[in-house]
PDB file of C-alpha atoms in Angstrom:
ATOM      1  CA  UNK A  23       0.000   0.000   0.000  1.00 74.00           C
ATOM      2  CA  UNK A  24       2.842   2.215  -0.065  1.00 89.00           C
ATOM      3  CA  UNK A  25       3.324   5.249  -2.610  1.00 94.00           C
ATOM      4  CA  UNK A  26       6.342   6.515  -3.830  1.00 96.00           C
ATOM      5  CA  UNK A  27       6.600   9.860  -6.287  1.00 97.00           C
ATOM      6  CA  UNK A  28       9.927  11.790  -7.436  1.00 97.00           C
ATOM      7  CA  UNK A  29       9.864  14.427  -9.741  1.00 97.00           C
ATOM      8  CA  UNK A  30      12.769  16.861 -11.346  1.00 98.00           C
ATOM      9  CA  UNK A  31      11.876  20.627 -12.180  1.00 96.00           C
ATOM     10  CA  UNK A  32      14.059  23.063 -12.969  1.00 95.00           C
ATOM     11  CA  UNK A  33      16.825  23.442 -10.266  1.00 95.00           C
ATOM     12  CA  UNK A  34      15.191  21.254  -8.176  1.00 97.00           C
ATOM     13  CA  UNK A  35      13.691  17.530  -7.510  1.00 97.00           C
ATOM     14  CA  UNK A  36      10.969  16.717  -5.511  1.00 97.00           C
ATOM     15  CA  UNK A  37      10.021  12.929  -3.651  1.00 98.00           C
ATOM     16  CA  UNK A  38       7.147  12.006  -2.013  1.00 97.00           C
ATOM     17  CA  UNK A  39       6.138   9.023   0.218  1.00 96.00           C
ATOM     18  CA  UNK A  40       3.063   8.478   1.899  1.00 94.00           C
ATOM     19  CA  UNK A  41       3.459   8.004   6.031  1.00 93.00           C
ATOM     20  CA  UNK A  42       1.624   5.179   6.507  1.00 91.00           C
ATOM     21  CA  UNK A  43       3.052   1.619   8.239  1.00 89.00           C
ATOM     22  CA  UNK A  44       0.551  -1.508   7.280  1.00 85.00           C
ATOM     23  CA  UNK A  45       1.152  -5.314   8.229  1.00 83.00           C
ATOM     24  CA  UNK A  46      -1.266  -7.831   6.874  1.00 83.00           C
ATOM     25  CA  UNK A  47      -4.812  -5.473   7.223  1.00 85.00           C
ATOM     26  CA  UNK A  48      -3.385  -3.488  10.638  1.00 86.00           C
ATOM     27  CA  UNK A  49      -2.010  -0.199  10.226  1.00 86.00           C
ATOM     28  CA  UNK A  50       0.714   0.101  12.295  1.00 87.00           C
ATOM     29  CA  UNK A  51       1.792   3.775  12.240  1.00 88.00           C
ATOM     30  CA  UNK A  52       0.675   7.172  10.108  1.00 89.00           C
ATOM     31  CA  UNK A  53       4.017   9.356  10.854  1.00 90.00           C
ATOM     32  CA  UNK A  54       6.558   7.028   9.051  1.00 92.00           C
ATOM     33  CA  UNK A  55       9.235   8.778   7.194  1.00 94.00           C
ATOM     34  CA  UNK A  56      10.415   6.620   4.400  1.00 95.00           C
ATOM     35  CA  UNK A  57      12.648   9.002   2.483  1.00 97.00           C
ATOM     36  CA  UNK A  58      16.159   9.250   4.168  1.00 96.00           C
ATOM     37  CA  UNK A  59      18.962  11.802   3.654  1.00 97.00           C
ATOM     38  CA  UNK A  60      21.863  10.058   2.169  1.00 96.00           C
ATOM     39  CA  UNK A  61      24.225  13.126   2.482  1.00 95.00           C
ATOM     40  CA  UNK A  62      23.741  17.360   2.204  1.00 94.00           C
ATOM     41  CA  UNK A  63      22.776  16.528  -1.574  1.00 96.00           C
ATOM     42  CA  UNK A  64      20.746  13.330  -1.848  1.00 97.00           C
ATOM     43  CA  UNK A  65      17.453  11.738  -0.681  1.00 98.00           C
ATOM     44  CA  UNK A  66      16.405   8.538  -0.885  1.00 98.00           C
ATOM     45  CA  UNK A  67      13.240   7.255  -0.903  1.00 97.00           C
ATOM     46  CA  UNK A  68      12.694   3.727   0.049  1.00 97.00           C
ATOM     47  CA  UNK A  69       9.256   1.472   0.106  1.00 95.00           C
ATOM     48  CA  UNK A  70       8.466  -2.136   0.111  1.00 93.00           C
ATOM     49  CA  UNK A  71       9.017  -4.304   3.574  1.00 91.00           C
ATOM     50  CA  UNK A  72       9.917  -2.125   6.717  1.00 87.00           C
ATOM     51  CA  UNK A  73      12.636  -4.194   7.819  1.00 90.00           C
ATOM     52  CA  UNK A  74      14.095  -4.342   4.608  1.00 94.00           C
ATOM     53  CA  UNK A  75      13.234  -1.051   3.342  1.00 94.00           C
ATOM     54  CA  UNK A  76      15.101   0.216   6.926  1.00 94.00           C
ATOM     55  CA  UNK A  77      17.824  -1.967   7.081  1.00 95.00           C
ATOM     56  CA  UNK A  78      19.228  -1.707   3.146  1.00 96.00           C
ATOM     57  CA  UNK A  79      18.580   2.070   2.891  1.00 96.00           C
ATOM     58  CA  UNK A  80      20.833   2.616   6.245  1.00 96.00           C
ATOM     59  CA  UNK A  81      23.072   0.661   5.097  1.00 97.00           C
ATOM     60  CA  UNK A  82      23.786   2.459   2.087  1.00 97.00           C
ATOM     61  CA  UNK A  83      23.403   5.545   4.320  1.00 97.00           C
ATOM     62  CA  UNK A  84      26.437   4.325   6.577  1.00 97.00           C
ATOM     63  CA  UNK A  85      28.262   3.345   3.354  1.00 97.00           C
ATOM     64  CA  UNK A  86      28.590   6.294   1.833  1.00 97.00           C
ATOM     65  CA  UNK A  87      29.210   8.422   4.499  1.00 97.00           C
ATOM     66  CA  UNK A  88      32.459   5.768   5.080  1.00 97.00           C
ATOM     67  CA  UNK A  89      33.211   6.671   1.231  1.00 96.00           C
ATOM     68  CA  UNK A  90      32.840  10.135   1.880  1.00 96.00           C
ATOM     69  CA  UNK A  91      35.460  10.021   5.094  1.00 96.00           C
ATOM     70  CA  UNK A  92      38.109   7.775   3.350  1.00 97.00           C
ATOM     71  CA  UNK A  93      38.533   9.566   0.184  1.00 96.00           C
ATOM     72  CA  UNK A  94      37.536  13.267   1.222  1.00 95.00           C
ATOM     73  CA  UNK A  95      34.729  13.957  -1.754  1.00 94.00           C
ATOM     74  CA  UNK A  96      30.666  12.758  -1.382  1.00 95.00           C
ATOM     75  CA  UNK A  97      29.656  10.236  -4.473  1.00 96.00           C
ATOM     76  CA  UNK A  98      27.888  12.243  -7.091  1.00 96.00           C
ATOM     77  CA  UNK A  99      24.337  11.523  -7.831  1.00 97.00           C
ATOM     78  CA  UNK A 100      25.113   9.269 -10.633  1.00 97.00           C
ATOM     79  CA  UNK A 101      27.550   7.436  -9.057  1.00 97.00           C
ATOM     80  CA  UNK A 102      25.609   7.226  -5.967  1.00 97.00           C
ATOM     81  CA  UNK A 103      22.582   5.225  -7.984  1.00 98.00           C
ATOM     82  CA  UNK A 104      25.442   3.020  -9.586  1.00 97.00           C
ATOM     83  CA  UNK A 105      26.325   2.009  -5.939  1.00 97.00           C
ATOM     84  CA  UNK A 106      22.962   1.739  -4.674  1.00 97.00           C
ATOM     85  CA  UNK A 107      22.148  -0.473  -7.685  1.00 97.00           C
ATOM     86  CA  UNK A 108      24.849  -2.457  -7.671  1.00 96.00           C
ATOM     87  CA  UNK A 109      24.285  -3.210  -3.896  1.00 96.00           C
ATOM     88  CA  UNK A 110      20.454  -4.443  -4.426  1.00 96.00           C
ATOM     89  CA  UNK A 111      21.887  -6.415  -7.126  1.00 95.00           C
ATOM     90  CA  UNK A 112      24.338  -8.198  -4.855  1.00 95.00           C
ATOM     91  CA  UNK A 113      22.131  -8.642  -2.316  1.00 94.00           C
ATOM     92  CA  UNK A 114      19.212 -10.287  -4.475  1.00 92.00           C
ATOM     93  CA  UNK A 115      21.757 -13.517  -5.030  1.00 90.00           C
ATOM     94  CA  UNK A 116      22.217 -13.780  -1.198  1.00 92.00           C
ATOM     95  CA  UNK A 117      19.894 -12.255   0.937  1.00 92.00           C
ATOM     96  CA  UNK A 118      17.024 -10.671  -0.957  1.00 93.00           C
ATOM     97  CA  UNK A 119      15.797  -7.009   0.119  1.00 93.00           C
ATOM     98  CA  UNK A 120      12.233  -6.203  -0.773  1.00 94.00           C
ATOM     99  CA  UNK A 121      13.185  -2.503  -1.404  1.00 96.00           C
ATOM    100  CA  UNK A 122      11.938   0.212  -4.500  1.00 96.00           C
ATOM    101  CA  UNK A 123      13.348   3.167  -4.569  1.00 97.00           C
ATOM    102  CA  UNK A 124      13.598   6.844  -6.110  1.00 98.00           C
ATOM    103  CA  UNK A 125      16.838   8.370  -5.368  1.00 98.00           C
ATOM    104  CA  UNK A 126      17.328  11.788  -6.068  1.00 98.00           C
ATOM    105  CA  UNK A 127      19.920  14.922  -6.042  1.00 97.00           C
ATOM    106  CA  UNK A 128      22.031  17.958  -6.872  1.00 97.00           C
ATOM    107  CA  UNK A 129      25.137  18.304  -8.053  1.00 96.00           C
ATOM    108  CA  UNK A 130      26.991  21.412  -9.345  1.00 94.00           C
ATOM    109  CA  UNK A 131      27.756  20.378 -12.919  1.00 94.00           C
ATOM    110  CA  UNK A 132      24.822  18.147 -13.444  1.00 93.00           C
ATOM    111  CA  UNK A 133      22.233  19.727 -11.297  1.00 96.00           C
ATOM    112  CA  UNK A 134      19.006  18.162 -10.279  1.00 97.00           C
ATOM    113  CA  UNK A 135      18.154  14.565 -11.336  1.00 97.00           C
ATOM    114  CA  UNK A 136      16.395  11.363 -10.409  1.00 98.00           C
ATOM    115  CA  UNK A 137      17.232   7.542 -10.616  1.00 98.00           C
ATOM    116  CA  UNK A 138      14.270   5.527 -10.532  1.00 97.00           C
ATOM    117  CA  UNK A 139      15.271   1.610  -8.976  1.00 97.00           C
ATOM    118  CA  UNK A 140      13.463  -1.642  -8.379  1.00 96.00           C
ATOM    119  CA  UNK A 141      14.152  -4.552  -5.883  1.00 95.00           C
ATOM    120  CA  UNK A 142      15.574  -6.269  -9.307  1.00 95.00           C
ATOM    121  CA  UNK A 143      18.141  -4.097  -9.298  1.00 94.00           C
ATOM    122  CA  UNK A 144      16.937  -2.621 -12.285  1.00 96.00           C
ATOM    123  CA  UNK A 145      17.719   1.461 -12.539  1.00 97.00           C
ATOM    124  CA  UNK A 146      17.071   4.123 -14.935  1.00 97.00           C
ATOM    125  CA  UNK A 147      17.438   7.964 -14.824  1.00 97.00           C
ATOM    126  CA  UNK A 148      14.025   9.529 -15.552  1.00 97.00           C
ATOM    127  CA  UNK A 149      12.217  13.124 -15.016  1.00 97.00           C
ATOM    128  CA  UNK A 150       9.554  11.792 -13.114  1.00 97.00           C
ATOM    129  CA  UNK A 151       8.980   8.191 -11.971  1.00 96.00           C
ATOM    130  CA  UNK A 152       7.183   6.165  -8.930  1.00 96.00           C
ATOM    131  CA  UNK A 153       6.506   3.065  -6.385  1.00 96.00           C
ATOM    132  CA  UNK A 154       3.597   1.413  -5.031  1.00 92.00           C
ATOM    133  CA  UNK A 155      -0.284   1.737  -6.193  1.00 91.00           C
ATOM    134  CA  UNK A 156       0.275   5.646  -5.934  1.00 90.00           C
ATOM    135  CA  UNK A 157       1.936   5.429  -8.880  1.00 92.00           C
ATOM    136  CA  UNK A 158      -0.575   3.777 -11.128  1.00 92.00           C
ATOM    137  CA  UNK A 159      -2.371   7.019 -10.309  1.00 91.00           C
ATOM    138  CA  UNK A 160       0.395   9.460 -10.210  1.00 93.00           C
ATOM    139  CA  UNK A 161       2.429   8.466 -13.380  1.00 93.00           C
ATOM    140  CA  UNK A 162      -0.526   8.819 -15.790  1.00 93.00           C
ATOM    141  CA  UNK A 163      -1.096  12.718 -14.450  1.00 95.00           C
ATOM    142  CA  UNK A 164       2.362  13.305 -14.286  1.00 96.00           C
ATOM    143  CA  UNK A 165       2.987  11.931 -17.996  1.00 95.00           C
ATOM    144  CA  UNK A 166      -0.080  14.349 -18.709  1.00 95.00           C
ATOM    145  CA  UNK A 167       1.339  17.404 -16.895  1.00 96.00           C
ATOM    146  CA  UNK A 168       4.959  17.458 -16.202  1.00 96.00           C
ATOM    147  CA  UNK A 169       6.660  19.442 -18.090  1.00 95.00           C
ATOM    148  CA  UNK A 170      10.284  20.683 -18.247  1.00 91.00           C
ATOM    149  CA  UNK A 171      11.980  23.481 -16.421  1.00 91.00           C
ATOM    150  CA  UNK A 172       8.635  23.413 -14.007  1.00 96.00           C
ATOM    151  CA  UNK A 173       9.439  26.116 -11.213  1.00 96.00           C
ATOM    152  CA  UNK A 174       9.093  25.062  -7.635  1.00 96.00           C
ATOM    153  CA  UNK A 175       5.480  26.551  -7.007  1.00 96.00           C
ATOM    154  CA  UNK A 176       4.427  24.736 -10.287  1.00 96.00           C
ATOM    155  CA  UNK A 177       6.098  21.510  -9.110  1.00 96.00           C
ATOM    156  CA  UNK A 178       4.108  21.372  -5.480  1.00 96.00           C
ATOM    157  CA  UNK A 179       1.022  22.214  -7.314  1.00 96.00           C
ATOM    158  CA  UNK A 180       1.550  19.114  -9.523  1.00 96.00           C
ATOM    159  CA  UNK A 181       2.208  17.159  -6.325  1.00 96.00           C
ATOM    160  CA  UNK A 182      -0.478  18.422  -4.631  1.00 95.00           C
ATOM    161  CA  UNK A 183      -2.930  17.000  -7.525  1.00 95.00           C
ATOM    162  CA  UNK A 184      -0.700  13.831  -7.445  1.00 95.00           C
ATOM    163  CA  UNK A 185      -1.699  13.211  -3.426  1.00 95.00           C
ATOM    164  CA  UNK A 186      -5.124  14.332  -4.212  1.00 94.00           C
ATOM    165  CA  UNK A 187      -5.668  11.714  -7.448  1.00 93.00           C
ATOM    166  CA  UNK A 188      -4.081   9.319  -5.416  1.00 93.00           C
ATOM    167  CA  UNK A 189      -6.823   9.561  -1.948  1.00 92.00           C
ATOM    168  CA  UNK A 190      -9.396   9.820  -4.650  1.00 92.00           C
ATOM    169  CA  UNK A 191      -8.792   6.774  -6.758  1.00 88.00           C
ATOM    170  CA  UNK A 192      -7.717   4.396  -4.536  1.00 88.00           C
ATOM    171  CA  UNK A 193      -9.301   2.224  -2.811  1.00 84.00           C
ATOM    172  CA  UNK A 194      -7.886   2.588   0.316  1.00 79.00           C
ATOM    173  CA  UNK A 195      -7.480   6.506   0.566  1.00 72.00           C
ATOM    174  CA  UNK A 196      -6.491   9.018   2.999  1.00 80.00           C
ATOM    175  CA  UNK A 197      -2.971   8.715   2.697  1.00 86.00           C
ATOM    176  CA  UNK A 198      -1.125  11.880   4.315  1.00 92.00           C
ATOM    177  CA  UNK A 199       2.463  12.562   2.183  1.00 94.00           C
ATOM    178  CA  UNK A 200       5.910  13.491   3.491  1.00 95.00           C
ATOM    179  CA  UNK A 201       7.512  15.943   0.600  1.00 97.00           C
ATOM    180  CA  UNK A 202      11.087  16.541   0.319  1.00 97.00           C
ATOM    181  CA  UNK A 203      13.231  18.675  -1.908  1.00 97.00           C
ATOM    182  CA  UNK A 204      16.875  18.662  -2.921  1.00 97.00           C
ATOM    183  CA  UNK A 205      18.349  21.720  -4.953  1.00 96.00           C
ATOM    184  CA  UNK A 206      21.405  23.799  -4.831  1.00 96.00           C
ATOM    185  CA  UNK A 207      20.895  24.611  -0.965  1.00 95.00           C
ATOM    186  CA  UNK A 208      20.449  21.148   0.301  1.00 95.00           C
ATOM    187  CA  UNK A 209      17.390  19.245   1.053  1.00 96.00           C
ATOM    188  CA  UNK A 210      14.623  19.969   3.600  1.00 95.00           C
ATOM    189  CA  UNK A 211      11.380  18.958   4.152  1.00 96.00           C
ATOM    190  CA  UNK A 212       8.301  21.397   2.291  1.00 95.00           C
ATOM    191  CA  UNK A 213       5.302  21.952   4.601  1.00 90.00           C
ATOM    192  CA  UNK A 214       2.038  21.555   2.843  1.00 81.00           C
ATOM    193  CA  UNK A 215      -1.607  22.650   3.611  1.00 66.00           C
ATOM    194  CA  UNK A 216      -3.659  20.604   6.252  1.00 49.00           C
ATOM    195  CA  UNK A 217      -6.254  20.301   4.147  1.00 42.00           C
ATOM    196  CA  UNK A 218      -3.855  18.670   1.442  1.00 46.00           C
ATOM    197  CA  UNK A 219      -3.201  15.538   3.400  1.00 43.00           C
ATOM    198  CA  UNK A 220       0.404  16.108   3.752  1.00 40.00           C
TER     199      UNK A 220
END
């Protein structure tokens, strides 16, 4: 049940995850946040089991900040999906990790840009991309109105209609939405209207 959104506008990228913790038909918490910083430059957002989804995106958390400290530079955004990829890959041979993700970042030359990954290890960079039964919602409006070089206003508007379409269609709605932004200041977390569900 969860949903996972990213989208890149211009100088910026935006991911979304719902808050909501289910186990069989419980619901075990509403203020999960499943999109983790992975350094000043980099979010990941991470659905699928919760002790996978917690354990694996940690891990790559840990890992990278260990990169960062023995070589003195932070993986770029690129490289940083590479890694992650690579790591999901490994890890489906041995122990498999039931874990979709949307990474995305900033970097100076390249600027914003999001890597779209499966628990297959499968990746590919995209402008907007998603997880979860959100996303049979949110892809189709976001194929329909994305559009390059959105500005930041125009890109939590889209959102906004994303969370909306998303408690309207499906069948189990009121989902309330964490949204996070990375762009040439860092990342933080954007504060929406109440009576948005976020």
């Amino acid at each position: 049940m969860d949903h996972l959104i990213g989208i890149v506008g211009d100088g910026y990228a935006l991911v979304a995850a719902d808050r909501k913790v289910a186990h069989s038909i419980i619901a075990v918490k509403h203020d999960e946040d499943k999109i983790l910083p992975l350094d000043q430059s980099k979010l990941l957002g991470c659905v699928g089991e919760l002790g996978d989804t917690k354990n694996f995106s940690e891990f790559i958390q840990k890992n990278m900040a260990l990169y960062a400290l023995r070589n003195g530079t932070e993986l770029s955004t690129h490289a940083a999906a590479h890694f992650i990829r690579g790591e999901i890959a490994h890890a489906l041979r041995s122990s498999p990790k039931l874990c979709n993700m949307v990474l995305v970042g900033y970097d100076k030359d390249e600027g914003p840009s999001l890597f779209h990954m499966d628990y297959l290890g499968g990746m590919h960079k995209m402008n907007f991309g998603g997880h979860g039964y959100g996303s049979f919602f949110a892809v189709s409006l976001l194929d329909r109105l994305w559009r390059p070089n959105m500005s930041l206003e125009e890109g939590i508007e889209l959102m906004k209609k994303v969370f909306a379409e998303i408690n309207t269609r499906f069948l189990v709605g009121g989902s309330t939405f964490t949204l996070k932004i990375v762009d040439k200041d860092g990342t933080r977390t954007i504060n929406l209207d109440d009576n948005m569900t976020a």
